[in-house]
Coordinates of C-alpha atoms in Angstrom, one line a residue:
Chain A
M1 CA 39.0 39.8 -9.3
A2 CA 42.3 41.7 -9.5
L3 CA 42.6 41.4 -5.8
I4 CA 42.3 37.7 -5.9
H5 CA 45.2 37.5 -8.3
F6 CA 47.1 39.9 -6.1
W7 CA 46.7 37.6 -3.0
T8 CA 47.7 34.5 -5.1
W9 CA 50.8 36.3 -6.4
L10 CA 51.7 37.6 -2.9
F11 CA 51.5 34.2 -1.3
E12 CA 53.5 32.6 -4.2
K13 CA 56.2 35.2 -3.4
L14 CA 56.2 33.9 0.2
G15 CA 56.5 30.3 -1.0
V16 CA 52.9 29.2 -0.4
T17 CA 50.4 28.3 -3.1
L18 CA 47.1 29.9 -2.0
P19 CA 43.9 27.9 -3.0
Y20 CA 41.4 30.0 -4.9
G21 CA 38.9 29.8 -2.0
W22 CA 41.2 31.4 0.5
A23 CA 42.3 34.1 -2.0
W24 CA 38.6 34.9 -2.5
F25 CA 38.1 34.9 1.2
L26 CA 41.0 37.4 1.7
S27 CA 39.9 39.7 -1.0
Q28 CA 36.3 39.8 0.2
A29 CA 37.6 40.6 3.7
V30 CA 39.6 43.5 2.3
F31 CA 36.6 44.8 0.3
I32 CA 34.4 44.5 3.4
V33 CA 36.8 46.5 5.6
V34 CA 37.3 49.2 3.0
L35 CA 33.5 49.5 2.5
C36 CA 32.9 49.8 6.2
L37 CA 35.6 52.5 6.5
V38 CA 34.2 54.4 3.5
L39 CA 30.6 54.1 5.0
M40 CA 31.7 55.5 8.3
L41 CA 33.4 58.4 6.6
G42 CA 30.2 58.8 4.6
V43 CA 28.1 58.9 7.7
A44 CA 30.3 61.6 9.1
V45 CA 29.8 63.7 6.0
V46 CA 26.1 63.0 5.9
I47 CA 25.6 64.1 9.5
L48 CA 27.4 67.3 8.9
A49 CA 25.3 67.9 5.7
D50 CA 22.1 67.2 7.6
R51 CA 23.0 69.8 10.3
K52 CA 24.2 72.3 7.7
I53 CA 21.0 72.0 5.6
W54 CA 18.9 72.2 8.7
A55 CA 20.8 75.3 9.8
A56 CA 20.5 77.0 6.3
V57 CA 16.7 76.5 6.3
Q58 CA 16.5 78.2 9.7
M59 CA 19.0 81.0 8.6
R60 CA 21.6 79.8 11.0
R61 CA 25.2 78.9 10.2
G62 CA 25.3 75.4 11.7
P63 CA 28.6 73.8 12.9
N64 CA 31.4 76.1 11.7
V65 CA 34.1 76.0 14.4
V66 CA 35.9 72.7 14.2
G67 CA 38.0 72.6 11.0
P68 CA 37.3 74.6 7.8
F69 CA 33.6 75.2 7.4
G70 CA 33.1 72.9 10.5
L71 CA 34.1 69.9 8.4
F72 CA 35.5 68.0 11.4
Q73 CA 32.6 68.6 13.7
T74 CA 31.3 65.0 13.4
L75 CA 34.8 63.6 14.2
A76 CA 35.0 65.9 17.2
D77 CA 31.5 64.7 18.3
A78 CA 32.6 61.0 17.8
L79 CA 35.7 61.5 19.9
K80 CA 33.7 63.2 22.6
F81 CA 31.4 60.2 22.8
F82 CA 34.2 57.8 22.9
F83 CA 35.9 59.5 25.8
K84 CA 32.8 59.7 28.0
E85 CA 31.8 57.1 30.6
V86 CA 29.5 54.3 29.7
V87 CA 26.7 54.5 32.2
I88 CA 24.7 51.4 32.7
P89 CA 21.5 51.8 34.8
S90 CA 21.5 49.6 37.8
G91 CA 18.0 48.3 37.1
S92 CA 18.7 47.4 33.5
N93 CA 19.2 44.1 31.9
K94 CA 22.9 44.5 31.3
V95 CA 23.5 42.0 28.5
L96 CA 20.5 43.1 26.4
F97 CA 21.3 46.8 27.2
L98 CA 24.7 46.5 25.6
L99 CA 23.5 44.1 22.9
A100 CA 20.8 46.5 21.5
P101 CA 23.1 49.1 20.0
I102 CA 25.4 46.4 18.7
V103 CA 22.4 44.7 17.0
S104 CA 21.4 48.1 15.5
V105 CA 24.8 48.9 14.1
V106 CA 25.5 45.4 12.8
L107 CA 22.2 45.3 10.9
A108 CA 22.9 48.8 9.5
F109 CA 26.3 47.6 8.2
I110 CA 25.4 44.2 6.8
A111 CA 22.6 45.6 4.6
W112 CA 25.3 47.3 2.5
A113 CA 26.6 43.8 1.4
V114 CA 24.2 43.6 -1.5
M115 CA 24.3 47.3 -2.6
P116 CA 25.7 47.7 -6.1
F117 CA 27.6 51.0 -6.3
N118 CA 28.5 50.5 -9.9
A119 CA 28.3 47.7 -12.5
G120 CA 29.9 44.8 -10.7
W121 CA 30.9 46.9 -7.6
V122 CA 29.1 44.8 -5.0
I123 CA 30.3 42.6 -2.2
S124 CA 27.7 39.9 -2.7
D125 CA 25.7 39.9 -5.9
I126 CA 23.0 37.5 -4.6
N127 CA 19.8 36.5 -6.5
V128 CA 17.5 37.7 -3.8
G129 CA 19.2 41.0 -3.1
I130 CA 16.1 43.1 -2.6
L131 CA 14.5 40.5 -0.4
Y132 CA 17.7 40.4 1.7
L133 CA 17.5 44.2 2.1
F134 CA 13.9 43.9 3.1
A135 CA 14.7 41.2 5.7
V136 CA 17.5 43.2 7.2
S137 CA 15.5 46.4 7.4
S138 CA 12.6 44.6 9.0
L139 CA 15.0 43.4 11.7
S140 CA 16.1 46.9 12.6
V141 CA 13.1 47.2 14.9
Y142 CA 14.8 44.7 17.3
G143 CA 17.5 47.2 18.2
V144 CA 14.7 49.7 19.3
I145 CA 12.7 47.1 21.2
M146 CA 15.6 45.6 23.0
A147 CA 17.0 49.0 24.0
G148 CA 13.6 50.2 25.2
W149 CA 12.9 47.0 27.3
A150 CA 16.4 46.5 28.6
S151 CA 16.7 50.1 29.8
N152 CA 14.0 49.5 32.4
S153 CA 12.7 53.0 32.1
K154 CA 9.1 54.1 31.3
Y155 CA 10.1 56.6 28.6
A156 CA 12.3 54.2 26.8
F157 CA 9.7 51.4 27.0
L158 CA 6.9 53.7 25.7
S159 CA 9.2 54.8 22.9
A160 CA 10.1 51.2 22.0
L161 CA 6.4 50.3 21.8
R162 CA 5.7 53.2 19.5
G163 CA 8.7 52.3 17.4
A164 CA 7.7 48.7 17.0
A165 CA 4.2 49.6 15.9
Q166 CA 5.4 52.3 13.6
M167 CA 8.2 50.3 11.9
V168 CA 6.0 47.2 11.4
S169 CA 3.3 49.3 9.9
Y170 CA 5.5 51.1 7.3
E171 CA 7.4 47.9 6.6
V172 CA 4.2 46.7 4.9
S173 CA 4.0 49.5 2.4
I174 CA 7.7 49.3 1.7
G175 CA 7.3 45.6 0.9
F176 CA 4.5 46.3 -1.6
V177 CA 6.5 49.1 -3.3
M178 CA 9.4 46.7 -3.6
I179 CA 7.1 44.2 -5.2
T180 CA 5.9 46.7 -7.8
V181 CA 9.5 47.5 -8.7
L182 CA 10.6 43.8 -9.0
L183 CA 7.5 43.0 -11.1
F184 CA 8.5 45.9 -13.4
A185 CA 12.2 44.8 -13.5
G186 CA 11.5 41.0 -13.5
S187 CA 14.3 40.3 -11.1
L188 CA 15.1 40.3 -7.4
N189 CA 18.8 41.0 -8.0
L190 CA 19.6 44.7 -7.4
S191 CA 22.2 44.9 -10.3
K192 CA 19.6 43.4 -12.7
I193 CA 17.0 45.9 -11.5
V194 CA 19.4 48.7 -12.4
E195 CA 20.2 47.1 -15.8
S196 CA 16.5 46.8 -16.6
Q197 CA 16.4 50.6 -16.5
A198 CA 19.2 51.0 -19.0
T199 CA 18.6 52.1 -22.6
T200 CA 20.6 53.0 -25.6
G201 CA 18.6 56.1 -26.5
V202 CA 19.9 59.6 -25.7
L203 CA 17.3 60.5 -23.1
A204 CA 18.4 57.8 -20.7
F205 CA 16.6 59.3 -17.7
A206 CA 13.2 58.8 -19.4
H207 CA 13.7 55.1 -19.0
W208 CA 14.2 55.1 -15.3
N209 CA 11.5 53.6 -13.2
V210 CA 10.6 57.0 -11.7
F211 CA 9.4 58.3 -15.1
S212 CA 7.0 55.3 -15.6
L213 CA 4.0 53.8 -14.0
L214 CA 5.9 53.6 -10.8
F215 CA 6.2 57.3 -10.1
P216 CA 3.7 57.4 -7.1
M217 CA 5.6 54.4 -5.6
L218 CA 8.8 56.6 -5.2
I219 CA 6.8 59.1 -3.1
I220 CA 5.3 56.3 -1.0
F221 CA 8.8 54.7 -0.6
F222 CA 10.3 58.1 0.3
V223 CA 7.7 58.8 3.0
S224 CA 7.8 55.3 4.3
S225 CA 11.6 55.3 4.6
L226 CA 11.3 58.5 6.6
A227 CA 9.0 56.6 9.0
E228 CA 11.2 53.5 8.9
T229 CA 14.3 55.4 10.0
Q230 CA 12.4 57.5 12.5
R231 CA 13.3 60.8 10.9
P232 CA 11.1 63.8 11.2
P233 CA 8.2 64.3 10.7
F234 CA 7.8 60.7 12.0
D235 CA 10.3 60.9 14.9
L236 CA 7.7 60.0 17.5
L237 CA 10.1 57.6 19.1
E238 CA 12.3 60.5 20.3
A239 CA 9.6 63.1 20.6
E240 CA 11.5 65.3 23.1
S241 CA 8.4 67.0 24.6
E242 CA 6.8 63.6 25.4
L243 CA 9.5 61.0 25.9
V244 CA 12.7 63.0 26.7
A245 CA 14.9 61.3 24.1
G246 CA 13.0 58.1 23.3
F247 CA 14.4 54.6 23.4
F248 CA 18.0 55.7 24.0
V249 CA 17.2 57.9 27.0
E250 CA 19.5 55.8 29.2
Y251 CA 22.3 55.4 26.7
S252 CA 25.5 57.4 26.9
S253 CA 28.9 57.6 25.2
A254 CA 29.8 54.8 22.8
P255 CA 26.5 52.8 22.9
F256 CA 24.6 56.1 22.0
L257 CA 27.1 56.7 19.3
L258 CA 26.4 53.3 17.8
F259 CA 22.6 54.1 17.7
F260 CA 23.4 57.4 16.0
L261 CA 25.7 55.7 13.5
A262 CA 23.1 53.0 12.8
E263 CA 20.4 55.6 12.2
Y264 CA 22.3 57.6 9.7
M265 CA 23.7 54.5 8.0
T266 CA 20.1 53.3 7.5
V267 CA 19.1 56.6 6.1
M268 CA 21.9 56.4 3.6
L269 CA 21.0 52.8 2.8
L270 CA 17.4 53.8 2.0
C271 CA 18.6 56.7 -0.1
G272 CA 20.8 54.4 -2.0
L273 CA 18.1 51.8 -2.4
M274 CA 15.7 54.5 -3.7
S275 CA 18.3 55.6 -6.3
I276 CA 18.7 51.9 -7.4
L277 CA 15.0 51.1 -7.5
F278 CA 13.7 54.3 -9.1
L279 CA 16.6 56.5 -10.3
G280 CA 18.6 54.0 -12.3
G281 CA 21.5 53.5 -9.8
W282 CA 24.8 54.1 -11.5
L283 CA 23.3 54.9 -15.0
P284 CA 24.0 58.4 -16.4
P285 CA 20.9 60.7 -17.0
L286 CA 21.8 61.3 -20.7
N287 CA 23.6 59.0 -23.1
I288 CA 25.8 61.8 -24.6
M289 CA 29.5 62.5 -24.4
P290 CA 30.4 64.3 -21.2
F291 CA 27.8 62.3 -19.2
T292 CA 28.9 58.8 -20.3
L293 CA 32.5 59.5 -19.4
V294 CA 31.7 60.1 -15.7
P295 CA 32.1 56.9 -13.7
G296 CA 28.9 55.2 -12.5
I297 CA 29.8 55.5 -8.9
I298 CA 29.7 59.3 -9.2
W299 CA 26.1 59.1 -10.6
F300 CA 25.1 56.8 -7.8
L301 CA 26.5 59.0 -5.1
L302 CA 25.0 62.1 -6.7
K303 CA 21.5 60.5 -6.7
L304 CA 22.1 59.3 -3.2
A305 CA 23.1 62.8 -2.2
F306 CA 20.1 64.4 -3.9
L307 CA 17.7 62.0 -2.1
F308 CA 19.4 62.7 1.2
F309 CA 19.1 66.4 0.5
M310 CA 15.3 65.9 0.1
M311 CA 15.2 64.0 3.4
A312 CA 17.1 66.8 5.2
M313 CA 14.8 69.4 3.8
V314 CA 11.8 67.4 5.0
K315 CA 13.4 67.3 8.5
A316 CA 13.9 71.0 8.5
I317 CA 10.5 72.0 7.1
V318 CA 7.7 69.6 8.2
P319 CA 6.4 69.5 11.7
R320 CA 6.0 66.3 13.7
Y321 CA 3.0 64.1 13.0
R322 CA 0.6 63.0 15.7
Y323 CA 0.6 59.2 16.4
D324 CA -2.9 58.6 15.1
Q325 CA -2.1 60.5 12.0
L326 CA 1.0 58.4 11.5
M327 CA -1.0 55.2 11.7
R328 CA -3.8 56.5 9.5
L329 CA -1.3 57.5 6.8
G330 CA 0.4 54.1 6.9
W331 CA -2.6 51.8 7.0
K332 CA -5.4 53.7 5.4
V333 CA -3.5 55.7 2.7
F334 CA -0.2 53.9 1.8
L335 CA -1.2 50.3 2.2
P336 CA -4.3 50.5 -0.1
T337 CA -2.5 52.6 -2.7
S338 CA 0.5 50.4 -2.9
L339 CA -1.6 47.3 -3.0
L340 CA -3.6 48.8 -5.9
W341 CA -0.3 49.6 -7.6
V342 CA 0.9 46.0 -7.3
V343 CA -2.2 44.9 -9.2
L344 CA -1.8 47.7 -11.8
T345 CA 1.8 47.0 -12.4
A346 CA 1.2 43.2 -12.7
A347 CA -1.6 44.0 -15.2
W348 CA 0.7 46.4 -17.1
V349 CA 3.5 43.8 -17.3
V350 CA 1.2 41.0 -18.4
V351 CA -0.9 43.0 -20.9
L352 CA 1.8 45.3 -22.5
R353 CA 5.0 43.3 -22.2
H354 CA 3.9 39.7 -22.5
P355 CA 0.7 39.8 -24.6
A356 CA -0.6 36.2 -24.9
Chain B
M1 CA 35.2 22.4 4.1
L2 CA 33.9 25.9 4.7
E3 CA 30.4 24.7 3.9
A4 CA 30.5 21.9 6.4
L5 CA 31.9 24.3 9.0
A6 CA 29.1 26.7 8.4
F7 CA 26.5 23.8 8.6
Y8 CA 27.8 22.6 11.9
L9 CA 28.0 26.2 13.2
F10 CA 24.4 27.0 12.2
S11 CA 23.0 23.6 13.5
A12 CA 24.8 23.8 16.8
I13 CA 23.6 27.3 17.5
L14 CA 20.1 26.4 16.3
I15 CA 19.8 23.4 18.7
A16 CA 21.4 25.3 21.6
S17 CA 19.1 28.3 21.2
A18 CA 16.1 26.0 20.7
V19 CA 16.9 24.4 24.1
M20 CA 17.4 27.8 25.6
V21 CA 13.9 28.9 24.4
I22 CA 12.4 26.4 26.9
A23 CA 15.1 26.5 29.5
S24 CA 15.6 30.3 30.1
R25 CA 13.7 31.8 33.0
N26 CA 12.9 35.2 31.5
P27 CA 10.2 35.0 28.8
V28 CA 11.8 37.9 26.9
H29 CA 15.0 36.0 26.7
S30 CA 13.0 33.0 25.5
V31 CA 11.6 35.0 22.6
L32 CA 15.1 36.4 21.7
F33 CA 16.5 32.9 21.7
L34 CA 13.6 31.9 19.4
I35 CA 14.6 34.6 17.0
L36 CA 18.2 33.4 17.1
S37 CA 17.0 29.9 16.2
F38 CA 14.9 31.3 13.3
F39 CA 18.0 33.0 12.1
N40 CA 20.1 29.9 12.1
A41 CA 17.3 27.9 10.4
A42 CA 17.4 30.6 7.7
G43 CA 21.2 30.1 7.4
L44 CA 20.6 26.4 6.9
F45 CA 18.1 27.2 4.1
V46 CA 20.7 29.4 2.4
L47 CA 23.3 26.6 2.7
L48 CA 20.9 24.3 0.9
G49 CA 20.6 26.7 -2.0
A50 CA 17.0 27.7 -1.0
E51 CA 17.8 31.4 -0.6
F52 CA 14.3 32.6 -1.2
L53 CA 12.9 30.4 1.7
G54 CA 15.7 31.6 3.9
M55 CA 14.9 35.3 3.3
I56 CA 11.2 34.7 3.6
L57 CA 11.7 32.9 6.9
V58 CA 13.6 36.0 8.2
V59 CA 11.0 38.5 6.9
V60 CA 7.9 36.6 8.0
Y61 CA 9.0 34.9 11.3
V62 CA 11.7 37.2 12.6
G63 CA 10.4 40.5 11.1
A64 CA 6.7 40.1 11.8
V65 CA 5.7 37.2 14.0
A66 CA 8.5 37.4 16.5
V67 CA 8.0 41.1 16.9
L68 CA 4.4 40.5 17.9
F69 CA 5.5 37.7 20.3
L70 CA 8.0 40.1 21.9
F71 CA 5.3 42.8 22.1
V72 CA 2.9 40.5 23.9
V73 CA 5.5 39.0 26.2
M74 CA 6.8 42.5 27.2
M75 CA 3.4 44.0 27.7
L76 CA 1.7 41.2 29.6
D77 CA 3.1 40.4 33.1
V78 CA 3.0 36.6 32.7
D79 CA 4.4 34.8 35.7
F80 CA 6.1 31.9 34.0
A81 CA 7.4 30.4 37.2
E82 CA 3.8 30.0 38.3
L83 CA 3.0 28.4 35.0
K84 CA 5.9 26.0 35.1
R85 CA 5.0 24.8 38.6
G86 CA 2.5 22.2 37.4
A87 CA 4.4 21.4 34.2
L88 CA 5.9 18.2 35.5
Q89 CA 2.5 16.3 35.5
Y90 CA 2.3 16.9 31.7
L91 CA 5.8 15.4 31.2
P92 CA 4.6 11.9 30.0
F93 CA 2.3 13.5 27.4
G94 CA 5.0 15.8 26.1
A95 CA 7.5 13.0 25.9
L96 CA 4.9 10.9 23.9
I97 CA 4.5 13.7 21.4
G98 CA 8.3 14.1 21.2
L99 CA 8.7 10.4 20.6
V100 CA 6.1 10.4 17.8
L101 CA 7.9 13.3 16.1
V102 CA 11.3 11.6 16.4
V103 CA 9.9 8.3 14.9
E104 CA 8.3 10.2 12.0
L105 CA 11.5 12.1 11.3
I106 CA 13.5 8.8 11.3
M107 CA 10.9 7.2 9.0
A108 CA 11.0 10.2 6.6
G109 CA 14.8 10.1 6.6
S110 CA 15.1 6.3 6.2
V111 CA 13.1 6.5 2.9
W112 CA 16.3 7.5 1.1
V113 CA 18.1 4.4 2.4
L114 CA 15.3 1.9 2.0
Q115 CA 14.2 3.1 -1.4
P116 CA 17.2 4.3 -3.5
A117 CA 14.9 4.9 -6.4
A118 CA 13.3 7.7 -4.4
L119 CA 16.6 9.7 -4.6
A120 CA 16.1 10.1 -8.3
V121 CA 12.9 12.2 -7.8
K122 CA 14.3 14.2 -4.9
A123 CA 13.4 17.8 -5.3
H124 CA 16.3 20.1 -6.0
A125 CA 16.5 23.6 -4.6
T126 CA 17.9 25.0 -7.9
P127 CA 16.9 23.3 -11.1
A128 CA 19.3 23.9 -14.0
G129 CA 18.9 27.3 -15.6
L130 CA 16.5 28.7 -13.1
T131 CA 17.0 30.7 -9.9
N132 CA 15.5 29.4 -6.7
T133 CA 12.8 32.1 -6.7
E134 CA 11.7 31.4 -10.3
A135 CA 11.6 27.7 -9.7
L136 CA 9.3 28.1 -6.7
G137 CA 7.1 30.5 -8.6
R138 CA 6.7 28.1 -11.5
I139 CA 5.6 25.3 -9.2
L140 CA 3.4 27.4 -7.0
Y141 CA 1.5 29.2 -9.7
T142 CA 1.0 26.2 -12.0
D143 CA 0.7 22.8 -10.3
Y144 CA -0.4 24.1 -6.9
V145 CA -2.3 27.3 -7.8
Y146 CA -5.6 26.1 -6.2
Y147 CA -3.9 25.2 -3.0
F148 CA -2.1 28.6 -3.1
Q149 CA -5.4 30.4 -3.5
I150 CA -7.1 28.4 -0.7
A151 CA -4.2 29.2 1.6
G152 CA -4.7 32.9 0.7
L153 CA -8.5 32.6 1.4
V154 CA -7.8 30.9 4.8
L155 CA -5.5 33.8 5.7
L156 CA -8.1 36.4 4.6
V157 CA -10.8 34.7 6.7
A158 CA -8.4 34.7 9.7
M159 CA -7.7 38.4 9.2
I160 CA -11.4 39.3 8.9
G161 CA -12.1 37.2 12.0
A162 CA -9.4 39.0 14.0
I163 CA -10.8 42.4 12.9
V164 CA -14.4 41.4 13.7
L165 CA -13.3 40.1 17.2
T166 CA -11.6 43.4 18.2
L167 CA -13.9 45.9 16.4
R168 CA -16.2 47.6 18.8
S169 CA -17.9 50.9 18.3
R170 CA -17.6 52.9 21.5
P171 CA -20.0 55.8 21.8
G172 CA -18.7 59.2 22.9
V173 CA -15.2 58.8 21.3
R174 CA -13.9 62.0 19.8
R175 CA -12.4 61.4 16.4
Q176 CA -10.7 63.8 14.1
N177 CA -12.7 64.4 10.9
I178 CA -10.3 66.1 8.6
A179 CA -12.9 66.9 5.9
V180 CA -15.0 68.8 8.5
Q181 CA -11.9 70.6 9.7
N182 CA -10.9 71.6 6.3
A183 CA -14.4 72.8 5.4
R184 CA -14.4 75.1 8.4
T185 CA -14.2 78.8 7.4
A186 CA -13.7 82.0 9.3
A187 CA -17.4 82.8 9.0
M188 CA -18.3 79.6 10.9
A189 CA -15.7 79.9 13.6
V190 CA -15.4 83.6 14.4
D191 CA -18.1 86.0 15.7
M192 CA -17.2 89.7 15.3
L193 CA -18.7 91.6 18.2
D194 CA -18.6 95.4 18.5
I195 CA -18.2 96.0 22.2
K196 CA -18.7 99.4 23.6
P197 CA -16.1 100.6 26.2
G198 CA -17.3 100.2 29.8
E199 CA -20.2 97.9 29.0
G200 CA -18.6 94.5 28.5
A201 CA -19.8 91.6 26.4

């Protein structure tokens, strides 16, 4: 809002009256650019954290050479990728080959448009926010398929087929988990889902979705999001011992960097989504003095960081699944459980909240 | 102004990509153009204020159906040039179907002109005080609940049919039985033998 007034004021100084629509357009553009820059910085931090946690579990030091405590390692890696040569295989479908990483990274960025970081801190507060996120995350499979097919390589193609089957399978249980949450909250708007978990009592955290009927859904969502983002133990797409590096075998330099960026961006997105759906987003855990003074964005980022820490620990600890085990878990365990929970939650809402 | 601009952008890309679906030589490109046209149709839905339908179009058609299309087209080595060779003899038939569709569309559109009273009952994407999703839910689960249930049953039958068609029990396939694996103890798996030196087992 303040930014809209700023643009109107600035253009009045220049002797032009700016219509409200254009002022809105300019301020949205500024917000989007700032969000993208912050997100890329966040990805740099998250990649470093991932490697540090992984190293700590294995009693190594991890990246510690570039900058203090290795803080600039990710930036150094990014620079290295940018200055390398883009190698395009001669047998590849060149347009699709270059389009695939762009599709991946664009989808990873646009998903953040509906993410509420704090009360009102959201680029686009649309009514069907959670559905939008579901749609965007179900599209991320196209980056994988296009890359695998366009590379014209056996390994990449096999990995793309694995990836498509895996992501479509776990998409189903993620969808059902989202349905339980939106039944419980009574809205598809992400801000309203967070507000539905608010309470005036002191023990605010007890009112979060995670400490309710929906607790098992957090576990299912967590594991499904590991599979959805191809993180270990479900990284069958890039199983080094079988497929060299998976669907991005043929990629080098900047296109590879885009895939890498998109992967970690999606991981962050799903951590943020989990903290909104289950951990009360920007709400403080206790409604008492020092906790309520902390801005909501800090709570949101803390929850996001906690969930990412859990993901990094899983990566460090759990060995890779076999493909049939992965499919069995998705279709025979998660799908029936989440479907049962949809029925249970609907019954809970009808019987306990709206008794006839 | 921006809305009209967005409408013409979406429609132009939609029509162009729909033409490319049948015009492109590579079947994988065809499917990708189909996805692009789905996207732009979803954009048109959002412009109409029917955001729920737009998102569902993307989730169902782009996220699920088109992935399977792409899967099949990539896996099967279909020679589309061979298929297209005899396509010209079906041209009159195709043109006839196209003509029928165009006439029907014109008739549906002309109702608003011929019968101005019909405009009064025109369905609105967002009734006052309700979001698009809530409005759809109220219609679907009250007035049309039986049709909704029947549609669900049809889908269920189709799903069971697909499973029955592909289910075959092959003898001699080794499957992992986790319960049996977990029930296995050291006593069942290991034999302790006391072997004297120089004698062998």
